[in-house]
Structures are given as C-alpha cells and as structure tokens.
Amino acid sequence: MENILTKELAWFYRIVHVKEDDDSVELLVDESKFKEDLSIELEIIFGKRVILKKVGSSEVERELTQRFRSSRGKGTEEKKNEVQSDLLSEVIEEAISLKSSDIHFEIYEDYTRVRYRLDGVLIQKRRIEKELYLEFVNIIKIKSNLDITEKRLPQDGRTKLEGYDIRVSVIPTQFGEKIVMRVLGKSTDSLDLNMLGFDKDELKRYLEAVQKSNGIVLISGPTGSGKTTTLYATLKMLNSVEKNIMTIEDPIEYVLDGVNQMQLNEDIGLTFSNALRSFLRQDPDIIMLGEIRDKETSSMAIRASLTGHLVLSTIHTNSALGTISRLVEMGISPFLLSETINVTLAQRLVRKLCDCKSKVAFNRNHFPSTYNLSCETGSYFKEVGCKKCHYTGFSGRRAIYEIVIVDRELAIEISKETNDFNKILKKRNIKTLADKAFDLVMKGETTPSEVYPILINAI
C-alpha cells in the first residue's frame, strides 16, 4: 500500500493509510476535503474497496508530515500539488476568458507547452517545467477518473473544473503523455440566431423552415464549422414549455434547460439510430440528432418526420445541395427526401480581421485560379497582429451560410434525381459559400488566405 499511496496522492487527497486486506483499504481523510464520491475516485486508483474515516485537519496534517517527510521541509509535497492544482485552475480560467474550445498539454524532449485553440487556430501561451509535467498529468488524470498507472494506451475521461464540463483525451507520445481538454457546458447566452451571421433574408427563410411542425432540418459542414452551435441556437429558440424536445449528442456541449439531452454511448449500444427509435416512444415534438452517419440513422430520421416530428441534425458534406447527393448515396429515395426535407444549410466559420489590419492592393495570385472572381480591382486587407488579438491578426469568427429551402418545385427536381445542383442554385439566385467568402474579403472583414480553402472547393 505504501508504494501505491505516494506522497503526491497522500498530500493531494489529504489521506493517511490505516490498514488493508486483499479486498479493501481503510484510510483517514481530512474532513475538510471529504466529498461524497471520494471513495469512488480512490477505488479507481487503488483497485479495491476504500473505507474512509473522517478526522480533523490537524490530525491528518500531523500524520502526513510524519509519514511523508521531505528534505525540503514540512508540507512541501502538499504545497507542490497545490501549486500544480492552482496552475490547472489558472489554465482553465485563461481558456474560458479567451473563449478557447480546446487546451493542449504537450511534452517534447527539451520542453513542454500549453496551447489554446482560439478562433479555430492553436496559439501557445504557457510552458510547464518539465520535471513537474508528469505530476501535472497525474492530477488531470485523477480529476478525470483515469488510471494514473496506465501510460501506454490512450484514455478518455470527463471532469468538471471551474464550473465547466471538460472532456479529457490522453495519448502516449515519444516523450510522455499528451492531453487535450475540450471545454464543454459553455454558457448559452451567446446562442442567438440573430448573432450567428445570417443576413436578414436568410434568417427569415431559415426560421420559416424550422418552425414547421414536421420535416427535417439538415446542417452540413466539416468538423469545426459551427454546425453544433447553429443547432443549439435553433433549439434554444424553439424551446418552450409546450414542446417536448429530445436530443442524442456526442458530446453534450451545451446544457439547455427544459431540453431532454442524452449522451451517445456506442460501447453499450446507445447509437443515434437506437436512441431515435426509443425517442419515438417518448411523445416528442422535436428531435435533435448529433449527426446522420449512415443509412439506418437517415431512414429513422425520415420515418420520424413522416410521422409528424421535426428532426434536426448535421451531416458531413461540402454544400447545401450536396447533402441531397450524400443521402441518395446512403440509399435514401429522392422521392422521400423531397417529401421530408424542409431546409438544407451548409456553413463555414471565417476568422474576422482585428482592427490592426492593413490595406493591400488587389492581387489575383492570392486567389485560386479555379475560382471565377466577380471582380479583380480595388483592395482588401491583410492581418498584422497586436496585443488585443494575441498577435494573430484576427479577432473572433463569423459564420457564412448557403441555405436551400426545399419547396415543391425543388422537391420535383430532387425526385428527378438531378445532379446539376449548380444550375439549380443559379436559377434560384442562391449565393454559394464561396461567393459569400469572397464578399467578406472585399468588404475588409477577412483575408484571401483565410477563405482560400472555401474558394478552391467552389462548385
């Protein structure tokens, strides 16, 4: 037991070993540090049943000092762990203040670093002393209910820090373990459809489509394009005491009061399609699926919409009408799609230039040769970098949308299994993602390099 109960664990949890047998271990614990689920955490660490006896802080302090003396003096290990725990809190608080979505802890041969994903791009803000990094990793593992003795295999866990739900991923690398923490459970104050980047006409058409009593609303785009935020903002707008809203998500990124949210767990068979099948027996009005990945899930979504439910979901495609092609490839009849889909929406997130931007003359070489520019004169801006934008040149992001309302005329085109979607967009005067991205450049809101990937994929 003395080998398992290290100085770090003893000081961190303020626990003292009393006795043990093959099945259990008895520990003294500082009553000021006691919490209801502490025994569960310790059972994961020790691999056996834990019996806790609460005692006064002074008694635990005395026992810890006597049993785990350090050449650096009384309380050194406790102080060390407190410093590391405080550092973790500082990192989380800094990530939240920066509105960062992910925190990366990385170790290399000669140094470690902490990076934050800010506006979709990683920036480095901190370093941790290499000799402290191992214990820092252990503290994160302990807080996430992960095995601190397992250093060869990837591990995934969850924890709650500074009032935020955090998903933790640990993987072994050449020089140690890398950790990525995804900040979940964020404030819902920013979930407002009026603030996401829709223009007035787009928002009007989108709201008409999502306020129908049945049908399917599909939002497409690559990972990190803001699909989930648009979905949550839509659910928040639709949420009312008169409606039963149910979701199946992976992961639950925002907690919406009044919405019944379920976490995907494929290890026990809780898949999108199985959850949806159960939802239909729960008298729902609105159903949100985190993602449509296969024919079974798409078929269930269509079945739900045909029986009078509004279904919202995401799908990985490059354009709004490309969603139709993707579902046809999955084996869904174009006729069924034409009868059930209310709106298909494609979106991307584009970083906005900071006020420190500088003007440059128009240069055709800054744009893909395959993209048909609407103009080739004038000027736009490039990023510079200042303290306000953390020297990235960008501050915040906005979404751009390609929205296709599936009305009767388009439904007929879809049912004919047409593939000339570009012709349909032009006929309906619908601006593509690429056209909107180019407009942002010419308005001075972003740069050619920022929208280059969108322009090069233009249809």
XYZ file of C-alpha atoms in Angstrom, residues 2-15 42 45-46 64 67-70 72 76-82 84-85 131-132 134-136 138-139 142 148:
41
model
C 2.804 2.423 0.832
C 4.037 2.053 -2.761
C 0.600 2.869 -4.170
C -0.126 5.698 -1.730
C 2.585 8.060 -2.936
C 3.455 11.354 -1.284
C 1.710 13.145 -4.131
C -1.559 11.237 -3.714
C -1.465 11.464 0.084
C -0.961 15.240 0.112
C -3.322 15.867 -2.816
C -6.263 13.983 -1.230
C -5.047 14.528 2.360
C -5.425 10.857 3.179
C -9.828 6.280 -4.693
C -6.757 4.407 -8.146
C -6.173 1.561 -5.673
C 1.216 13.325 6.678
C 4.941 9.666 7.248
C 5.950 11.663 4.189
C 8.789 13.847 5.365
C 10.656 15.777 2.669
C 12.635 20.467 1.579
C 6.474 20.606 0.581
C 4.583 17.897 -1.297
C 1.251 19.362 -0.328
C 2.447 22.757 -1.463
C 3.744 21.310 -4.735
C 0.404 19.685 -5.522
C -1.486 22.801 -4.525
C 0.011 22.350 -9.736
C -3.708 22.258 -8.969
C 10.121 17.968 -14.097
C 6.615 18.947 -12.919
C 4.397 14.143 -15.011
C 2.671 15.047 -11.751
C 0.630 17.675 -13.570
C -1.411 12.715 -12.917
C -3.510 15.449 -11.320
C -7.088 11.799 -11.109
C -2.606 7.095 -13.452
